[in-house]
Amino acid sequence: MGVTIYRRMLAYVKPYVPKMVLAVFFMVAVSGLQGAIAFLVKPALDDIFIKKNTSQLTWIPLVVLAVYILKGLCDFSQNYLMNGVGQRVIRDIREHLYRHMQSLSLAFYMRNPTGVLMSRVTNDVGMMQGAITDAATGLVKDVFSALALICVVFYRDWHLAFVALVFFPLAFWPIARFGRKLRRTSTQTQEITGGLSSHLHETFSGAKLVKAFGAEDYEVERFTVRNADLYKLSMKVVKVQAMTAPLSEVFAGMGAAAVIFYGGYSVVNGHSSPGNFFSFMTALFMLYEPVKRLSRINNVIQQGIAAATRVFDVLDTQPDVPENADSPALPLISREIAFENVDFRYLDSGEYTLNDICINVPVGTMVAVVGSSGAGKSTLVDLIPRFYDPNNGCIRIDGTDIRNVSVTSLRDQIGIVSQHTILFNDTIRYNIAYGMKDASHDEIEEAARKANAHAFITRFPEGYETSVGEQGMKLSGGERQRVAIARALLKNAPILILDEATSALDTESEAVVQEALDTLMQGRTTFVIAHRLSTVRNADIILVVEDGRIVERGTHQELLAGDTRYRLFHLKQFEERKTEGKGPVANGSPTG
Ligand SMILES: Nc1ncnc2c1ncn2[C@@H]1O[C@H](COP(=O)(O)OP(=O)(O)OP(=O)(O)O)[C@@H](O)[C@H]1O
Ligand SMILES: [Mg+2]
């Protein structure tokens, strides 16, 4: 499995192969020069120190200096090139990942905590870099260095070389063994880190809730548990990592001891020169460094593969709302929106949230959806822009199943004010014009005026450039809602969905905004969800939804005339208004 994942990671390197080849060239040069350094120990020692040859005294140090300078230059070049490739690859993967995540459906974001998704894009992708650059550097530079040094070792004394190399595989053993362990731990670590980020995200953005319920200590406790879990796992990694190098070193040391014994014996007996032996020893010691690095590289690769597995999992996730690349655009709505026997449930098992919904909405009419909380009203309208797809049945616009047109062209025709206002941490202007790059200031202001928002916006010292804070927290609930309404007004789409769009407004602002909405709704196909029946009264058709079914339908007058739930709702709201001392419902005269 690791191999397949690694190969897939390498696919991202493809565009940068020329740079990589150049880097490899410099790496091989570095390796060769490293061998040369070990090689030069013999003439240095035997000619200068033992034979006391003065002519060699000048040129050998010069050659050594030249070798080091050249090695430095090559090392810089390979490092710069290689890491440049790594950074580019990471940039590409990150962009690919984010692009893919943006193409995924709402359900994906419901399933995965924000913190976990964030750590996919930041931590995991970062860890993949190590697996690419460190691995490439290691596999080329360290492997070639090792080869060059092994050549020197064998050239100097092949008997001794065999003795030494018996111990080298032993030095590799802990590395292979611990690598696998690390990969497992790394997966768990990432999961816990994701949970931790989610916790931070939630408790920081929900600071008000935490404070209101005096839950600070509770949150600290929850955090402490997670933090302790992370500590325990990190310590496992620390232990394994700390053990790998010393264990390898001990085995290597055993090799060195054996070599000193056998090599010293040959020099003492005159079979070998001290220069020969020290050149051999230098190469052997220098050999240890690349081997040690190779051991770390293995760990880095294992962690990178674990991270890549998680990243590719996201990349392999298919949108729950699939779209054909060649789906045609939806023509401008001209006849109707129809729900045909639509069933829908959020989970693949469990109860249906919507059952057998059949509606036919002629273009330009207004449909009101009423019913108790949790009945399925928001769910019903969420199916129109394809936030979710029905499990059975279909939704057609002018006879075309909305699954057969491009999602963008569908959503382009829909303006939405959703029940939970979503604003981004930017200026009011940005939030009103979100997704509409070409909107002029006049258009934005016009929309804000209609939404009864212009007055409060201009009261801020910075006006339209006022920052709304994270999730619009610096605005009041009613102000946020008016910004959202202005956004929908500006979009000026033929289909409108207003889900409790004015619920947070006081009666006075509501009346003003409602007026604007009434004007806006003219000639548009509108779905209105409202608890306040005063808003609903003028609808061409009212649907009463209970437990995911449409139980009643008709106009205000028709529904009031019969013995209906709608009539009960209506009477109840009328009673409430009266006891609150507000007098009769402004625009409803109960007839019962
Ligand atoms: N993302 C979701 N995942 C799973 N279940 C959900 C999800 N959203 C809503 N539900 C469930 O579906 C049912 C219908 O929810 P919906 O939001 O459509 O109700 P509603 O009629 O709009 O209620 P309200 O008037 O309170 O807004 C509820 O029982 C709710 O718990
Ligand atoms: Mg709702």
XYZ file of C-alpha atoms and ligand atoms in Angstrom:
624
model
C 0.000 0.000 0.000
C 2.803 2.348 0.943
C 4.362 1.890 -2.467
C 1.193 2.807 -4.348
C 0.771 5.887 -2.216
C 4.379 6.833 -2.710
C 4.082 6.422 -6.455
C 1.027 8.629 -6.414
C 2.952 11.253 -4.470
C 5.722 11.092 -7.031
C 3.251 11.949 -9.787
C 3.286 15.480 -8.375
C 7.054 15.625 -8.893
C 6.795 14.936 -12.622
C 6.681 18.563 -13.826
C 9.887 19.263 -11.956
C 11.938 16.320 -13.188
C 14.511 18.502 -15.030
C 15.278 20.457 -11.842
C 15.419 17.205 -9.954
C 17.870 15.691 -12.449
C 20.121 18.710 -12.034
C 19.887 18.364 -8.263
C 20.789 14.692 -8.560
C 23.832 15.610 -10.637
C 25.097 17.890 -7.866
C 24.329 15.277 -5.255
C 26.388 12.679 -7.046
C 29.208 15.234 -7.266
C 28.994 15.825 -3.505
C 29.154 12.077 -2.918
C 32.194 11.663 -5.154
C 33.979 14.528 -3.422
C 33.227 12.956 -0.080
C 34.929 9.776 -1.243
C 37.867 11.878 -2.431
C 38.306 13.353 1.033
C 38.603 9.900 2.596
C 40.861 8.845 -0.240
C 43.270 11.756 0.329
C 43.942 10.695 3.906
C 46.406 8.034 2.755
C 48.795 10.289 0.756
C 48.470 12.959 3.435
C 49.462 10.592 6.168
C 51.978 8.349 4.447
C 53.723 11.025 2.303
C 53.707 13.992 4.662
C 53.772 12.544 8.136
C 55.611 9.280 7.641
C 57.845 9.873 4.591
C 58.179 13.608 5.462
C 57.965 14.492 1.742
C 58.121 18.352 1.527
C 56.871 18.697 -2.055
C 53.647 16.957 -1.076
C 53.339 19.278 1.914
C 52.168 22.151 -0.300
C 49.954 20.483 -2.851
C 48.017 18.045 -0.689
C 46.526 20.785 1.573
C 45.659 22.778 -1.561
C 43.878 19.817 -3.099
C 42.023 19.235 0.173
C 40.928 22.875 0.242
C 39.806 22.758 -3.387
C 37.812 19.598 -2.753
C 36.031 21.198 0.184
C 35.177 24.370 -1.734
C 33.843 22.404 -4.680
C 31.873 20.176 -2.357
C 30.376 23.238 -0.662
C 29.233 24.695 -3.971
C 27.703 21.434 -5.137
C 26.050 20.927 -1.784
C 24.451 24.369 -1.924
C 23.191 23.783 -5.469
C 21.678 20.389 -4.763
C 20.062 21.639 -1.565
C 18.581 24.730 -3.166
C 17.295 22.873 -6.214
C 15.936 19.905 -4.302
C 14.108 21.919 -1.667
C 12.800 24.205 -4.389
C 11.226 21.168 -6.010
C 9.825 20.082 -2.634
C 8.242 23.468 -1.990
C 6.694 23.557 -5.460
C 5.287 20.059 -5.059
C 3.777 20.984 -1.716
C 2.272 24.146 -3.168
C 0.707 22.081 -5.968
C -0.676 19.388 -3.669
C -2.108 21.985 -1.306
C -3.814 23.816 -4.138
C -5.152 20.580 -5.631
C -6.457 19.541 -2.227
C -8.162 22.855 -1.512
C -9.690 22.961 -4.985
C -11.006 19.449 -4.491
C -12.381 20.246 -1.044
C -14.222 23.226 -2.492
C -15.864 20.894 -5.011
C -17.170 18.619 -2.252
C -20.732 18.848 -1.001
C -22.110 20.193 2.245
C -22.486 16.666 3.586
C -18.689 16.292 3.538
C -18.330 19.323 5.798
C -21.021 17.970 8.107
C -19.150 14.680 8.421
C -15.681 16.092 9.088
C -14.782 18.485 11.906
C -13.279 21.774 10.757
C -10.074 21.254 12.740
C -9.416 17.900 11.102
C -9.917 19.341 7.628
C -7.619 22.229 8.443
C -4.881 19.924 9.595
C -5.155 17.978 6.307
C -4.298 21.096 4.346
C -1.598 22.381 6.690
C 0.155 19.633 8.701
C -0.383 16.632 6.501
C 0.690 18.295 3.301
C 3.744 19.636 5.137
C 4.671 16.142 6.244
C 4.435 14.920 2.675
C 7.191 17.331 1.757
C 9.649 15.531 4.006
C 8.819 12.278 2.320
C 9.631 13.764 -1.055
C 12.665 16.006 -0.565
C 14.358 14.250 2.329
C 13.786 10.937 0.647
C 15.162 12.077 -2.678
C 18.144 13.750 -1.026
C 18.768 10.702 1.097
C 18.273 8.159 -1.597
C 20.604 9.949 -3.974
C 23.115 11.865 -1.902
C 23.444 9.470 0.986
C 23.285 6.358 -1.140
C 25.909 7.688 -3.544
C 28.075 8.938 -0.696
C 27.834 5.499 0.856
C 28.775 3.894 -2.451
C 31.765 6.199 -2.941
C 32.951 5.561 0.581
C 32.436 1.824 0.233
C 34.636 1.968 -2.874
C 37.361 3.685 -0.868
C 36.939 1.160 1.921
C 37.334 -1.788 -0.434
C 40.144 -0.168 -2.386
C 42.139 0.455 0.765
C 41.693 -2.989 2.346
C 39.106 -5.427 1.106
C 39.746 -7.998 3.839
C 39.035 -5.405 6.465
C 36.084 -4.145 4.463
C 34.361 -7.504 4.698
C 34.811 -7.529 8.457
C 33.289 -4.068 8.756
C 30.396 -4.639 6.405
C 29.147 -7.643 8.358
C 28.065 -5.180 11.016
C 26.458 -2.648 8.772
C 23.256 -4.553 8.008
C 22.853 -4.897 11.765
C 22.935 -1.127 12.049
C 20.044 -0.969 9.586
C 17.875 -3.394 11.475
C 16.432 -1.066 14.142
C 15.685 1.469 11.455
C 13.459 -0.864 9.474
C 11.769 -2.156 12.580
C 10.885 1.218 14.069
C 9.777 2.800 10.818
C 6.629 0.720 10.680
C 5.814 1.506 14.293
C 6.216 5.216 13.632
C 3.778 5.177 10.782
C 1.041 3.766 12.980
C 1.711 6.287 15.727
C 1.839 9.127 13.260
C -1.693 8.309 12.064
C -3.006 8.420 15.620
C -1.090 11.606 16.347
C -2.656 13.324 13.376
C -6.121 12.232 14.467
C -5.635 13.590 17.947
C -4.105 16.812 16.621
C -7.142 17.228 14.387
C -9.451 16.741 17.374
C -7.433 19.263 19.321
C -7.655 21.861 16.560
C -11.402 21.299 16.324
C -11.714 21.820 20.045
C -9.714 25.044 19.855
C -11.708 26.276 16.891
C -15.010 25.569 18.608
C -14.201 26.979 22.021
C -12.504 30.102 20.663
C -15.269 30.950 18.206
C -17.886 29.884 20.743
C -16.235 31.778 23.606
C -19.527 33.449 24.461
C -21.284 30.141 25.044
C -18.425 28.857 27.171
C -18.547 31.974 29.344
C -22.343 32.106 29.534
C -22.476 28.589 30.934
C -19.422 28.996 33.129
C -17.886 26.092 31.249
C -14.291 27.349 31.307
C -13.100 24.685 33.726
C -14.991 22.011 31.859
C -13.330 23.042 28.606
C -9.918 23.162 30.260
C -10.541 19.638 31.493
C -11.544 18.395 28.051
C -8.527 20.109 26.598
C -6.243 18.611 29.230
C -7.411 15.103 28.394
C -6.759 15.587 24.687
C -3.476 17.307 25.348
C -2.410 14.442 27.599
C -3.311 11.921 24.886
C -1.202 13.860 22.461
C 1.642 13.940 24.960
C 1.509 10.183 25.448
C 1.614 9.517 21.742
C 4.344 12.077 21.151
C 6.400 10.406 23.849
C 6.047 7.110 22.015
C 7.433 8.766 18.917
C 10.179 10.410 20.937
C 11.126 7.052 22.429
C 11.234 5.287 19.111
C 13.151 8.101 17.465
C 15.563 8.385 20.353
C 16.187 4.643 20.297
C 16.798 4.240 16.598
C 20.043 6.179 16.259
C 21.843 4.898 19.399
C 20.942 1.289 18.613
C 22.331 1.658 15.112
C 25.362 3.351 16.556
C 26.053 0.520 18.966
C 26.026 -1.972 16.127
C 28.257 0.294 14.077
C 30.567 0.652 17.090
C 30.866 -3.132 17.265
C 31.999 -3.035 13.655
C 34.513 -0.288 14.405
C 35.940 -2.242 17.365
C 36.434 -5.336 15.242
C 38.079 -3.294 12.485
C 40.481 -1.526 14.848
C 41.519 -4.862 16.260
C 42.066 -6.557 12.905
C 43.452 -3.431 11.134
C 45.777 -2.557 13.970
C 47.049 -6.131 13.885
C 47.914 -5.828 10.137
C 49.707 -2.487 10.567
C 51.658 -3.733 13.589
C 52.725 -6.768 11.545
C 53.711 -4.559 8.571
C 51.051 -5.927 6.160
C 49.548 -2.431 5.783
C 50.666 1.209 6.101
C 49.204 3.580 8.742
C 47.993 5.887 5.892
C 46.165 3.006 4.313
C 44.531 2.092 7.579
C 43.518 5.633 8.503
C 42.151 6.317 5.048
C 40.102 3.148 5.514
C 38.950 4.243 8.963
C 38.055 7.747 7.765
C 35.919 6.312 4.987
C 34.269 3.944 7.434
C 33.471 6.710 9.904
C 32.250 8.960 7.146
C 30.065 6.092 5.984
C 28.262 6.141 9.274
C 26.781 9.620 8.733
C 24.863 8.842 5.518
C 23.673 5.580 7.021
C 22.353 7.361 10.077
C 20.622 9.902 7.902
C 19.132 7.129 5.827
C 17.645 5.757 9.032
C 15.916 9.077 9.755
C 14.823 9.290 6.144
C 13.008 6.045 6.521
C 11.037 7.486 9.426
C 10.307 10.646 7.506
C 9.093 8.584 4.564
C 6.865 6.502 6.819
C 5.330 9.618 8.346
C 4.971 11.180 4.915
C 3.181 8.095 3.625
C 0.828 8.166 6.596
C 0.087 11.847 5.931
C -0.297 11.230 2.204
C -2.780 8.434 2.928
C -4.984 10.925 4.761
C -4.604 13.573 2.073
C -5.423 11.109 -0.710
C -8.439 9.928 1.275
C -9.829 13.426 0.971
C -8.799 13.665 -2.673
C -10.603 10.387 -3.375
C -13.815 11.558 -1.734
C -16.460 12.017 -4.379
C -18.949 14.869 -4.058
C -22.273 13.622 -2.661
C -23.827 15.854 -5.259
C -22.204 14.523 -8.423
C -21.907 16.606 -11.550
C -20.972 15.648 -15.062
C -18.237 17.828 -16.498
C -20.258 18.219 -19.680
C -23.619 19.010 -18.050
C -25.328 21.819 -19.966
C -26.208 25.096 -18.294
C -29.747 25.462 -16.997
C -31.690 27.892 -19.226
C -33.432 30.770 -17.450
C -36.457 29.366 -15.633
C -39.577 30.000 -17.709
C -42.323 27.618 -16.547
C -42.049 25.907 -13.167
C -40.194 24.157 -10.385
C -41.590 20.724 -9.624
C -40.874 18.268 -6.817
C -41.863 14.766 -7.957
C -42.314 12.233 -5.156
C -39.195 13.387 -3.370
C -37.889 11.385 -0.405
C -34.797 12.479 1.447
C -32.767 11.424 4.465
C -29.495 12.812 5.801
C -27.999 9.431 6.667
C -27.905 6.359 4.481
C -29.857 4.541 7.141
C -32.484 5.893 9.479
C -35.641 7.855 9.133
C -36.575 9.903 6.115
C -36.602 13.623 6.811
C -38.801 14.253 3.769
C -41.472 11.889 2.490
C -43.140 11.847 -0.870
C -43.009 15.579 -1.509
C -44.946 16.614 -4.605
C -45.159 20.300 -5.428
C -45.587 22.276 -8.581
C -44.576 25.905 -8.399
C -45.353 27.977 -11.517
C -42.748 30.583 -12.356
C -43.297 33.919 -10.645
C -45.389 32.576 -7.784
C -44.729 32.618 -4.087
C -44.842 29.476 -2.001
C -44.880 29.648 1.769
C -43.774 26.689 3.827
C -44.998 26.536 7.405
C -44.896 23.875 10.085
C -43.431 23.171 13.471
C -39.739 23.219 14.240
C -37.870 20.224 12.863
C -40.648 19.385 10.409
C -38.273 19.544 7.448
C -38.907 22.986 5.983
C -35.268 24.036 5.645
C -34.385 20.615 4.323
C -37.044 20.916 1.654
C -35.718 24.193 0.285
C -32.076 22.999 0.596
C -32.796 20.468 -2.123
C -33.479 23.171 -4.708
C -29.889 24.494 -4.965
C -28.701 20.846 -4.633
C -27.090 21.208 -1.232
C -28.316 17.633 -1.022
C -29.866 15.320 -3.580
C -33.157 13.453 -3.037
C -32.850 9.732 -2.323
C -35.957 9.038 -4.394
C -37.894 11.121 -6.868
C -36.557 14.234 -8.500
C -36.774 17.974 -8.770
C -37.325 19.457 -12.196
C -37.042 22.995 -13.429
C -38.997 23.435 -16.667
C -39.041 19.674 -17.008
C -35.272 19.202 -16.665
C -33.999 17.152 -13.729
C -31.695 19.545 -11.852
C -29.133 16.749 -11.552
C -28.606 16.979 -15.309
C -27.521 20.610 -15.450
C -24.379 22.248 -14.184
C -24.541 23.061 -10.496
C -23.165 26.571 -11.043
C -25.814 27.458 -13.596
C -28.483 26.176 -11.207
C -27.189 28.130 -8.227
C -26.699 31.238 -10.353
C -30.486 31.409 -10.631
C -31.108 31.142 -6.913
C -30.838 33.835 -4.256
C -30.813 32.541 -0.699
C -31.259 34.078 2.715
C -30.668 31.109 4.959
C -31.907 30.555 8.468
C -28.421 30.801 9.943
C -26.784 33.909 8.593
C -23.239 33.271 7.458
C -20.895 36.227 7.174
C -17.156 36.164 6.570
C -14.613 38.072 8.597
C -14.324 40.953 6.156
C -16.001 44.280 5.452
C -19.723 44.821 5.095
C -19.177 45.696 1.437
C -17.348 42.414 0.850
C -20.113 40.444 2.543
C -22.899 42.084 0.573
C -21.060 41.654 -2.718
C -19.831 38.136 -1.871
C -19.429 36.113 -5.050
C -20.364 39.118 -7.199
C -17.076 40.659 -8.227
C -18.551 43.173 -10.659
C -21.011 44.844 -8.292
C -20.549 48.618 -8.264
C -20.738 50.697 -5.118
C -24.069 52.145 -6.195
C -25.557 48.705 -6.649
C -24.297 47.596 -3.261
C -25.707 50.693 -1.591
C -29.021 50.289 -3.410
C -29.320 46.709 -2.143
C -28.423 47.811 1.386
C -31.036 50.566 1.271
C -33.724 48.112 0.193
C -32.720 45.739 2.975
C -33.065 48.610 5.457
C -29.366 48.267 6.198
C -27.934 51.469 4.738
C -28.834 53.536 7.808
C -27.072 51.338 10.332
C -24.085 50.805 8.025
C -23.478 54.518 7.573
C -23.685 55.047 11.323
C -20.401 53.094 11.655
C -17.387 55.414 11.327
C -16.026 53.243 8.552
C -19.371 52.714 6.831
C -19.306 49.997 4.222
C -15.662 49.269 5.049
C -16.545 48.227 8.614
C -15.262 44.798 9.459
C -18.029 42.464 10.640
C -15.754 40.278 12.761
C -15.521 36.531 12.716
C -18.904 35.074 11.732
C -20.245 38.624 11.713
C -20.015 38.735 15.492
C -19.550 42.506 15.603
C -23.053 43.011 14.186
C -26.346 42.451 15.954
C -28.480 39.518 14.863
C -30.890 41.768 12.991
C -28.046 43.671 11.321
C -26.469 40.438 10.179
C -29.750 39.322 8.720
C -30.145 42.588 6.821
C -26.665 42.229 5.343
C -27.681 38.747 4.189
C -30.876 40.104 2.680
C -28.943 42.854 0.888
C -26.676 40.132 -0.496
C -29.653 38.223 -1.891
C -31.181 41.431 -3.269
C -27.920 42.286 -5.011
C -27.719 38.866 -6.601
C -31.043 39.578 -8.234
C -31.764 35.939 -9.083
C -35.035 34.661 -10.597
C -35.569 32.125 -7.801
C -35.570 33.278 -4.187
C -35.365 31.225 -1.025
C -36.074 33.062 2.203
C -35.680 30.792 5.224
C -36.816 32.780 8.268
C -35.171 35.750 6.564
C -36.650 38.359 8.867
C -36.904 36.361 12.096
C -34.305 38.446 13.937
C -35.839 41.818 13.114
C -38.112 43.904 15.263
C -41.613 44.489 13.956
C -40.740 47.894 12.557
C -37.621 46.897 10.600
C -39.394 43.764 9.548
C -42.174 45.788 8.008
C -39.649 47.865 6.047
C -37.617 44.864 4.926
C -40.750 42.909 4.150
C -41.843 45.688 1.866
C -38.544 45.469 0.010
C -38.847 41.710 -0.158
C -42.414 41.990 -1.452
C -41.202 44.227 -4.261
C -38.331 41.878 -4.931
C -40.571 38.832 -5.023
C -42.703 40.261 -7.767
C -42.197 38.239 -10.896
C -39.848 35.859 -9.108
C -40.377 32.319 -7.988
C -40.106 32.467 -4.240
C -39.998 29.980 -1.390
C -40.657 31.600 1.957
C -40.332 29.855 5.287
C -41.704 31.817 8.202
C -43.022 31.186 11.651
C -44.849 34.499 11.639
C -47.928 33.864 9.618
C -48.298 37.559 8.837
C -45.411 37.080 6.392
C -47.059 34.101 4.779
C -50.518 35.402 4.208
C -49.964 36.742 0.700
C -48.468 33.535 -0.645
C -50.028 32.034 -3.763
C -49.834 28.692 -2.095
C -49.153 27.698 1.487
C -47.727 24.282 2.310
C -48.056 22.938 5.826
C -45.267 20.457 6.554
C -45.398 18.002 9.433
C -42.888 15.203 10.012
C -41.486 15.586 6.536
C -44.833 15.363 4.767
C -46.997 18.006 3.205
C -50.193 17.676 5.191
C -52.119 20.669 3.935
C -51.932 23.011 0.971
C -53.935 25.973 -0.225
C -54.212 29.749 -0.018
C -54.547 31.604 3.266
C -58.295 31.957 2.783
C -58.786 28.334 1.765
C -56.822 27.008 4.690
C -58.567 29.244 7.187
C -61.963 28.185 5.906
C -61.472 24.516 6.808
C -60.733 22.679 10.007
C -56.987 22.829 9.465
C -53.735 22.869 11.384
C -52.987 26.110 9.659
C -56.056 27.604 11.239
C -54.898 26.369 14.658
C -51.468 27.990 14.147
C -53.151 31.125 13.096
C -55.493 31.322 16.060
C -52.632 30.594 18.431
C -50.471 33.401 17.075
C -53.424 35.735 17.228
C -53.954 34.823 20.892
C -50.271 35.384 21.660
C -50.313 38.814 20.112
C -53.375 39.750 22.073
C -51.980 38.651 25.447
C -48.739 40.503 24.673
C -50.981 43.561 24.302
C -50.026 44.177 20.719
C -53.525 44.085 19.398
C -54.689 41.993 16.468
C -52.203 40.684 13.929
C -51.483 43.636 11.700
C -52.538 42.073 8.465
C -54.524 39.045 9.464
C -58.174 39.123 10.409
C -59.044 35.754 11.828
C -62.299 34.510 10.558
C -63.040 31.905 13.147
N -27.289 18.185 8.498
C -28.170 17.389 9.086
N -27.824 16.112 9.370
C -28.705 15.293 9.959
N -29.946 15.644 10.306
C -30.351 16.888 10.053
C -29.469 17.828 9.444
N -30.125 18.991 9.309
C -31.364 18.790 9.823
N -31.511 17.542 10.265
C -32.727 16.950 10.848
O -33.759 16.994 9.889
C -34.984 17.364 10.458
C -35.578 18.546 9.719
O -34.751 19.666 9.898
P -35.042 21.069 9.236
O -33.890 21.942 9.488
O -35.444 20.839 7.822
O -36.308 21.545 10.080
P -37.127 22.897 9.958
O -38.514 22.517 9.596
O -36.432 23.856 9.078
O -37.114 23.406 11.464
P -36.987 24.919 12.028
O -38.322 25.544 11.926
O -36.612 24.710 13.453
O -35.957 25.606 11.239
C -34.708 17.661 11.922
O -35.169 16.553 12.662
C -33.211 17.766 12.020
O -32.776 17.225 13.221
Mg -35.352 25.508 9.392
